[in-house]
Coordinates of C-alpha atoms and ligand atoms in Angstrom, one line a residue:
M1 CA 9.4 21.6 5.0
P2 CA 12.0 21.0 8.6
L3 CA 14.7 23.0 8.9
E4 CA 17.6 20.4 9.2
T5 CA 20.8 22.1 10.5
K6 CA 24.5 21.1 11.8
L7 CA 22.7 21.4 15.4
T8 CA 19.4 19.3 14.7
K9 CA 22.2 16.7 13.4
L10 CA 24.1 16.8 16.1
L11 CA 20.8 16.8 19.0
G12 CA 18.6 14.4 17.5
I13 CA 16.1 17.4 17.5
R14 CA 13.4 18.7 15.0
V15 CA 13.9 22.3 15.1
P16 CA 16.6 23.8 15.8
V17 CA 15.5 25.8 19.7
V18 CA 17.5 24.8 22.3
Q19 CA 15.7 25.8 25.4
G20 CA 19.2 27.7 27.5
G21 CA 19.8 26.9 31.3
M22 CA 18.0 29.6 33.8
Q23 CA 17.6 29.7 37.2
W24 CA 14.3 28.8 38.8
V25 CA 12.4 28.2 35.2
G26 CA 14.7 24.7 34.1
V27 CA 13.0 21.8 35.4
P28 CA 11.3 19.2 34.5
K29 CA 7.4 20.1 33.2
L30 CA 9.4 23.2 31.4
V31 CA 12.2 21.2 29.9
A32 CA 9.5 18.3 28.8
A33 CA 7.2 20.9 26.8
V34 CA 10.5 22.0 24.8
S35 CA 11.7 18.2 23.8
N36 CA 8.5 17.1 23.4
A37 CA 7.4 20.3 20.7
G38 CA 10.3 19.8 19.2
G39 CA 13.5 21.8 20.3
L40 CA 16.2 20.4 23.1
G41 CA 15.4 20.8 26.6
V42 CA 17.8 21.8 28.9
I43 CA 17.2 20.9 32.8
T44 CA 19.0 24.0 35.3
A45 CA 21.2 21.7 37.9
L46 CA 21.8 24.6 40.2
T47 CA 18.1 25.2 40.3
Q48 CA 17.7 21.9 42.2
P49 CA 18.5 21.9 45.7
S50 CA 21.6 18.5 45.6
P51 CA 23.2 16.5 42.9
D52 CA 20.4 13.7 44.2
A53 CA 17.9 16.0 43.8
L54 CA 18.9 16.6 40.1
R55 CA 19.0 12.2 39.5
K56 CA 15.2 13.1 40.8
A57 CA 15.0 15.2 38.2
I58 CA 16.1 14.0 35.5
R59 CA 14.4 11.0 35.9
E60 CA 10.9 12.7 36.0
T61 CA 11.8 14.9 32.7
R62 CA 12.4 11.0 31.5
T63 CA 9.2 10.0 32.7
L64 CA 7.4 13.4 30.7
T65 CA 9.5 12.9 27.0
K66 CA 11.4 10.9 25.3
Y67 CA 13.1 13.0 23.4
P68 CA 16.2 14.4 23.9
F69 CA 16.7 17.1 26.7
G70 CA 19.6 18.2 28.1
V71 CA 21.2 19.7 31.2
N72 CA 22.6 23.0 32.1
I73 CA 25.6 23.6 34.7
T74 CA 26.6 27.5 35.2
L75 CA 30.0 27.9 36.6
L76 CA 29.2 31.8 38.3
P77 CA 30.1 33.6 41.5
S78 CA 27.4 31.6 44.5
I79 CA 26.6 32.9 47.3
N80 CA 26.9 29.4 48.5
P81 CA 29.0 27.7 46.3
P82 CA 27.5 24.5 44.6
D83 CA 29.3 20.9 44.2
Y84 CA 29.8 21.6 40.7
E85 CA 31.6 18.3 40.3
G86 CA 28.6 16.9 42.3
Y87 CA 26.0 17.7 39.4
A88 CA 28.0 16.8 36.7
R89 CA 28.4 13.3 37.6
A90 CA 24.9 12.3 39.0
A91 CA 23.5 13.7 34.9
V92 CA 25.9 11.6 33.3
E93 CA 25.7 8.5 35.8
E94 CA 21.9 9.0 35.3
G95 CA 22.8 9.2 31.5
V96 CA 22.6 13.1 30.4
R97 CA 24.6 12.9 27.2
I98 CA 24.4 16.6 26.7
F99 CA 25.0 19.4 28.1
E100 CA 25.1 22.9 28.4
T101 CA 28.1 24.9 29.6
A102 CA 28.9 28.5 30.8
G103 CA 30.4 30.7 33.2
N104 CA 34.0 31.3 34.1
N105 CA 36.6 28.7 33.6
P106 CA 35.0 25.8 31.9
G107 CA 38.1 23.8 30.9
P108 CA 37.7 21.2 34.1
L109 CA 34.0 20.9 33.1
I110 CA 34.1 20.0 29.7
K111 CA 37.4 17.8 29.9
Y112 CA 35.3 14.9 32.6
F113 CA 31.7 15.1 30.2
K114 CA 34.2 14.7 26.7
S115 CA 36.0 11.9 28.1
K116 CA 32.5 11.0 29.3
G117 CA 31.7 11.0 25.9
C118 CA 28.8 13.4 26.1
I119 CA 27.9 16.6 23.4
V120 CA 28.8 19.8 25.4
I121 CA 27.2 23.3 24.2
H122 CA 28.6 26.5 26.1
K123 CA 27.8 29.6 26.3
C124 CA 29.8 32.5 25.8
T125 CA 30.1 36.5 25.3
T126 CA 33.2 36.6 23.8
I127 CA 35.0 35.4 20.4
R128 CA 37.8 34.9 22.5
H129 CA 36.1 32.8 25.1
A130 CA 34.5 30.8 22.1
K131 CA 37.9 30.0 20.6
S132 CA 39.3 28.7 23.7
A133 CA 35.9 26.2 24.2
E134 CA 36.6 24.8 20.8
R135 CA 39.8 24.1 21.8
H136 CA 38.9 22.1 25.0
G137 CA 36.9 20.3 22.3
V138 CA 33.3 21.4 22.2
D139 CA 30.7 20.1 20.2
C140 CA 29.0 23.5 19.7
L141 CA 28.9 26.9 20.9
S142 CA 26.1 29.3 22.0
I143 CA 26.8 32.6 21.2
D144 CA 25.8 35.1 23.7
G145 CA 24.8 38.5 22.3
F146 CA 25.0 41.7 24.5
E147 CA 20.2 41.3 24.5
C148 CA 20.6 38.2 26.7
A149 CA 18.6 38.0 29.7
G150 CA 21.1 37.3 32.9
H151 CA 25.1 37.6 32.2
P152 CA 26.3 39.2 29.2
G153 CA 30.0 39.5 30.0
E154 CA 31.8 42.8 30.6
E155 CA 32.2 43.3 26.7
D156 CA 28.9 44.5 25.5
I157 CA 29.4 43.1 21.8
G158 CA 25.7 42.2 20.3
G159 CA 24.4 39.7 18.7
L160 CA 24.9 40.7 14.9
V161 CA 28.5 41.7 14.8
L162 CA 29.3 38.6 17.7
L163 CA 27.8 36.3 15.0
A164 CA 29.4 37.7 12.1
R165 CA 32.4 37.0 14.4
A166 CA 31.7 33.9 14.7
A167 CA 31.3 32.7 11.3
Q168 CA 35.1 34.5 10.3
E169 CA 36.3 33.0 13.4
L170 CA 34.9 29.5 14.3
K171 CA 35.5 26.3 12.9
I172 CA 32.6 24.5 15.1
P173 CA 28.9 24.7 14.5
Y174 CA 27.2 27.3 16.4
I175 CA 24.0 28.9 17.9
A176 CA 22.7 32.1 18.3
S177 CA 21.6 33.6 21.9
G178 CA 20.0 36.5 23.3
G179 CA 17.8 38.6 21.9
I180 CA 15.8 35.9 20.1
A181 CA 12.4 35.0 20.8
D182 CA 10.5 33.8 17.7
G183 CA 11.0 33.0 14.0
R184 CA 12.3 35.7 12.1
G185 CA 15.5 36.1 15.0
L186 CA 15.3 32.0 14.1
A187 CA 15.8 32.9 10.2
S188 CA 18.4 35.8 10.9
A189 CA 20.7 33.3 13.1
L190 CA 20.8 30.9 10.3
A191 CA 21.4 34.0 7.6
L192 CA 24.2 34.5 10.1
G193 CA 26.2 31.2 10.2
A194 CA 24.3 30.3 13.1
S195 CA 23.2 26.3 12.8
G196 CA 20.0 27.3 15.1
V197 CA 19.0 29.8 18.7
N198 CA 19.2 29.4 22.5
M199 CA 15.7 31.3 23.9
G200 CA 15.7 31.5 27.5
T201 CA 13.4 34.6 27.9
R202 CA 10.5 34.0 25.6
F203 CA 10.1 30.0 27.8
M204 CA 9.5 31.9 30.7
C205 CA 6.5 32.9 29.2
T206 CA 4.6 30.0 27.9
V207 CA 2.2 27.8 29.6
E208 CA 4.6 25.0 30.6
S209 CA 6.4 27.5 32.7
P210 CA 7.0 26.9 36.5
I211 CA 7.0 30.9 37.2
H212 CA 3.2 32.0 38.8
Q213 CA 1.0 33.8 36.4
N214 CA 1.7 36.9 37.1
I215 CA 5.1 37.5 36.0
K216 CA 4.1 35.8 32.9
D217 CA 1.8 39.3 32.3
K218 CA 4.5 41.3 33.5
I219 CA 6.8 40.1 30.8
V220 CA 4.2 40.6 28.3
A221 CA 3.3 43.8 29.7
S222 CA 6.8 44.7 29.1
S223 CA 9.0 46.6 26.9
E224 CA 12.3 45.9 25.0
Q225 CA 13.3 48.8 27.5
D226 CA 12.5 47.7 30.6
T227 CA 15.7 45.9 31.9
V228 CA 19.1 47.2 33.4
H229 CA 22.2 45.8 34.2
I230 CA 23.3 45.4 37.5
F231 CA 26.9 43.9 39.6
R232 CA 28.9 46.3 36.2
T233 CA 31.2 47.7 39.2
L234 CA 31.6 43.9 40.1
H235 CA 32.6 42.5 37.0
N236 CA 29.8 39.7 37.3
T237 CA 27.3 42.1 35.6
A238 CA 24.0 40.4 34.8
R239 CA 20.5 41.3 33.4
V240 CA 17.4 41.7 35.3
F241 CA 14.0 42.9 35.3
K242 CA 13.9 46.6 35.8
N243 CA 12.2 47.0 39.4
G244 CA 12.3 48.6 42.5
V245 CA 15.3 46.0 43.5
A246 CA 17.5 46.3 40.8
Q247 CA 17.2 50.0 41.1
Q248 CA 18.3 49.8 44.3
V249 CA 21.3 47.3 43.3
V250 CA 22.4 50.1 41.0
A251 CA 21.7 53.2 42.8
L252 CA 24.3 50.9 45.5
E253 CA 27.0 50.7 43.1
R254 CA 26.9 54.5 41.9
R255 CA 27.3 56.1 44.8
P256 CA 30.8 57.3 45.8
G257 CA 33.0 54.8 46.5
G258 CA 30.8 52.1 44.7
A259 CA 29.3 48.9 46.3
K260 CA 30.8 46.1 47.9
F261 CA 29.3 42.4 47.2
E262 CA 28.2 42.3 50.7
D263 CA 26.0 45.3 50.2
V264 CA 23.6 44.2 48.0
R265 CA 23.8 40.3 48.6
E266 CA 20.3 40.4 50.4
L267 CA 18.6 42.5 47.5
V268 CA 20.2 39.7 45.1
S269 CA 20.3 36.8 46.7
G270 CA 19.1 34.1 44.6
Q271 CA 16.5 32.8 47.1
R272 CA 15.1 35.9 47.0
G273 CA 14.3 35.7 43.3
R274 CA 13.5 32.6 43.6
L275 CA 10.1 33.6 45.6
V276 CA 9.4 36.3 42.8
Y277 CA 8.3 33.6 40.8
E278 CA 6.6 31.7 43.0
L279 CA 4.4 34.5 44.8
G280 CA 3.6 36.3 41.6
D281 CA 5.3 39.5 42.9
P282 CA 7.5 41.1 40.0
E283 CA 9.4 43.5 43.2
H284 CA 10.2 40.8 45.4
G285 CA 14.2 40.5 44.2
I286 CA 15.8 40.0 41.3
W287 CA 14.9 38.1 38.1
S288 CA 16.6 37.7 34.7
A289 CA 15.1 38.6 31.7
G290 CA 16.0 39.8 28.1
I291 CA 15.7 42.9 26.3
V292 CA 12.9 40.2 24.1
L293 CA 10.6 41.2 26.7
G294 CA 9.6 43.5 24.0
L295 CA 8.8 40.6 21.6
I296 CA 7.2 39.0 23.8
K297 CA 3.0 39.3 23.2
D298 CA 1.5 36.2 24.8
V299 CA 2.0 32.7 26.6
P300 CA 1.4 30.2 24.1
T301 CA 2.2 26.6 24.8
C302 CA 5.7 25.3 23.5
E303 CA 3.8 23.4 21.0
E304 CA 1.8 26.5 20.0
L305 CA 5.2 28.0 20.1
F306 CA 7.4 26.1 18.4
G307 CA 4.8 25.9 15.5
R308 CA 4.9 29.6 14.6
I309 CA 8.3 30.2 14.8
E310 CA 9.0 27.0 12.6
R311 CA 6.0 28.9 10.1
E312 CA 8.1 32.5 10.5
A313 CA 11.4 30.9 10.3
E314 CA 10.2 29.3 6.9
E315 CA 8.4 32.6 5.8
A316 CA 11.3 34.7 6.4
I317 CA 13.7 32.3 4.6
D318 CA 10.6 32.3 1.9
G319 CA 10.7 35.8 1.4
L320 CA 14.5 37.1 0.8
V321 CA 14.6 33.9 -1.3
R322 CA 11.7 35.9 -3.5
L323 CA 14.1 39.3 -3.2
R324 CA 16.9 37.2 -5.7
V325 CA 16.3 38.8 -9.1
P326 CA 17.1 36.8 -11.8
S327 CA 20.9 38.1 -13.4
S328 CA 18.9 38.8 -16.9
R329 CA 16.2 41.2 -15.3
A330 CA 18.9 42.5 -13.2
Q331 CA 21.3 43.6 -16.3
A332 CA 18.2 44.9 -17.9
K333 CA 17.4 47.2 -15.3
L334 CA 21.1 48.6 -15.3
Ligands
LIG401 P1 23.4 33.8 44.6 O1 22.3 33.7 45.5 O2 24.4 32.5 45.0 O3 23.4 34.5 43.2 C1 23.1 36.0 43.1 C2 23.2 37.1 42.8 O4 24.8 37.6 42.8 C3 24.2 35.6 40.7 O5 23.9 36.4 39.6 C4 25.5 35.9 41.5 O6 26.3 35.7 40.0 C5 25.9 37.3 42.1 N1 26.7 36.5 43.1 C6 26.9 36.0 44.2 N2 28.6 36.1 44.4 C7 28.6 37.3 44.5 C8 30.4 38.2 44.2 N3 30.7 37.1 45.1 N4 30.4 38.9 43.7 C9 29.7 39.2 42.7 N5 28.4 38.9 41.9 C10 28.1 37.2 42.9 O7 23.0 32.6 43.3 P2 21.4 32.0 42.8 O8 20.3 32.1 42.0 O9 21.1 31.2 43.6 O10 22.3 30.7 41.1 C11 23.6 30.1 42.4 C12 24.0 30.2 41.0 O11 23.5 30.1 39.5 C13 24.7 31.3 40.4 O12 26.3 31.3 40.2 C14 24.2 32.0 39.4 O13 24.7 33.0 39.0 C15 23.8 30.7 38.7 N6 23.0 31.1 37.5 C16 22.5 30.0 36.5 C17 21.8 30.6 36.0 C18 21.5 29.0 34.9 O14 20.7 29.9 33.7 N7 22.0 28.7 34.6 C19 21.2 31.4 35.7 C20 20.7 32.8 36.8 C21 22.1 32.0 37.8

């Protein structure tokens, strides 16, 4: 039986699973595969070199799927600050109606999308920011726990408590992000009051993901112990794969006197990270990965992955229902 939630109704999708923004990964082929499999595929705007290139990516995605998909715009410190407004305008003009926003000071971007009648899912890592985005009029929050790949914020609150806090505090629907890679995760998120989940690292390791097979194999061979935080001392913490480059960055940050961004800039540049995925060399640069590395054991197609997630979530939910003892029997046991 399909899992119908506030999220599936809001977005017009079949399975309450969103593919979150991922630099160099959220490209048309993967986005369309996720949407065709029943979830929401999301194009990462900043992966495209210009707003015009984003227009082309949106058009290409439309040739690959007839189902809804979205666009992610993430506002974080950048070596070359992107033309966020240009990307946003291009996507709206191309008819995109679903946006995932994330990062710092998203208010003006949210206001723009809402003025154009779009649906906004805002990703954030604290309840304070979630409530602020709610006041800005977003439609859904993506509550990103400490387990996540990329930027977990600076407060280190795990998903379990963050989602339970979201249930206490938020009026609008929210989805669970960070630490989710399978149907058990989806069922747990629903139990915590979420209307669905966001997954990133899991989608990196699918047949349709654009990254090199060596990196997919590396993900499968890795465990939950294979990530590390960089940029902790620069207040822009990012969870990345624990390779030699990441450990070099951490060592520079830990030396007496610490490190300025300039000291690590060459090591961490996104362009260098992009080559990891192109060349298939996991040591070439920095690449994002969540601790769900420990849960990923194969490289399925998106369709296979969705089939499995739906089945596992239903089994987990049925298992919980079976745990309920009728009250007369419970009395007799006492
Ligand atoms: P980049 O080459 O501009 O920077 C590399 C990394 O250094 C990024 O994590 C960035 O946040 C960080 N950084 C840059 N300047 C900094 C500074 N002055 N202080 C502290 N940290 C700094 O990044 P990129 O890979 O080309 O990506 C472009 C933008 O997209 C960045 O803002 C990045 O954070 C963001 N991003 C988006 C997603 C997504 O899912 N949409 C994922 C990863 C990164």
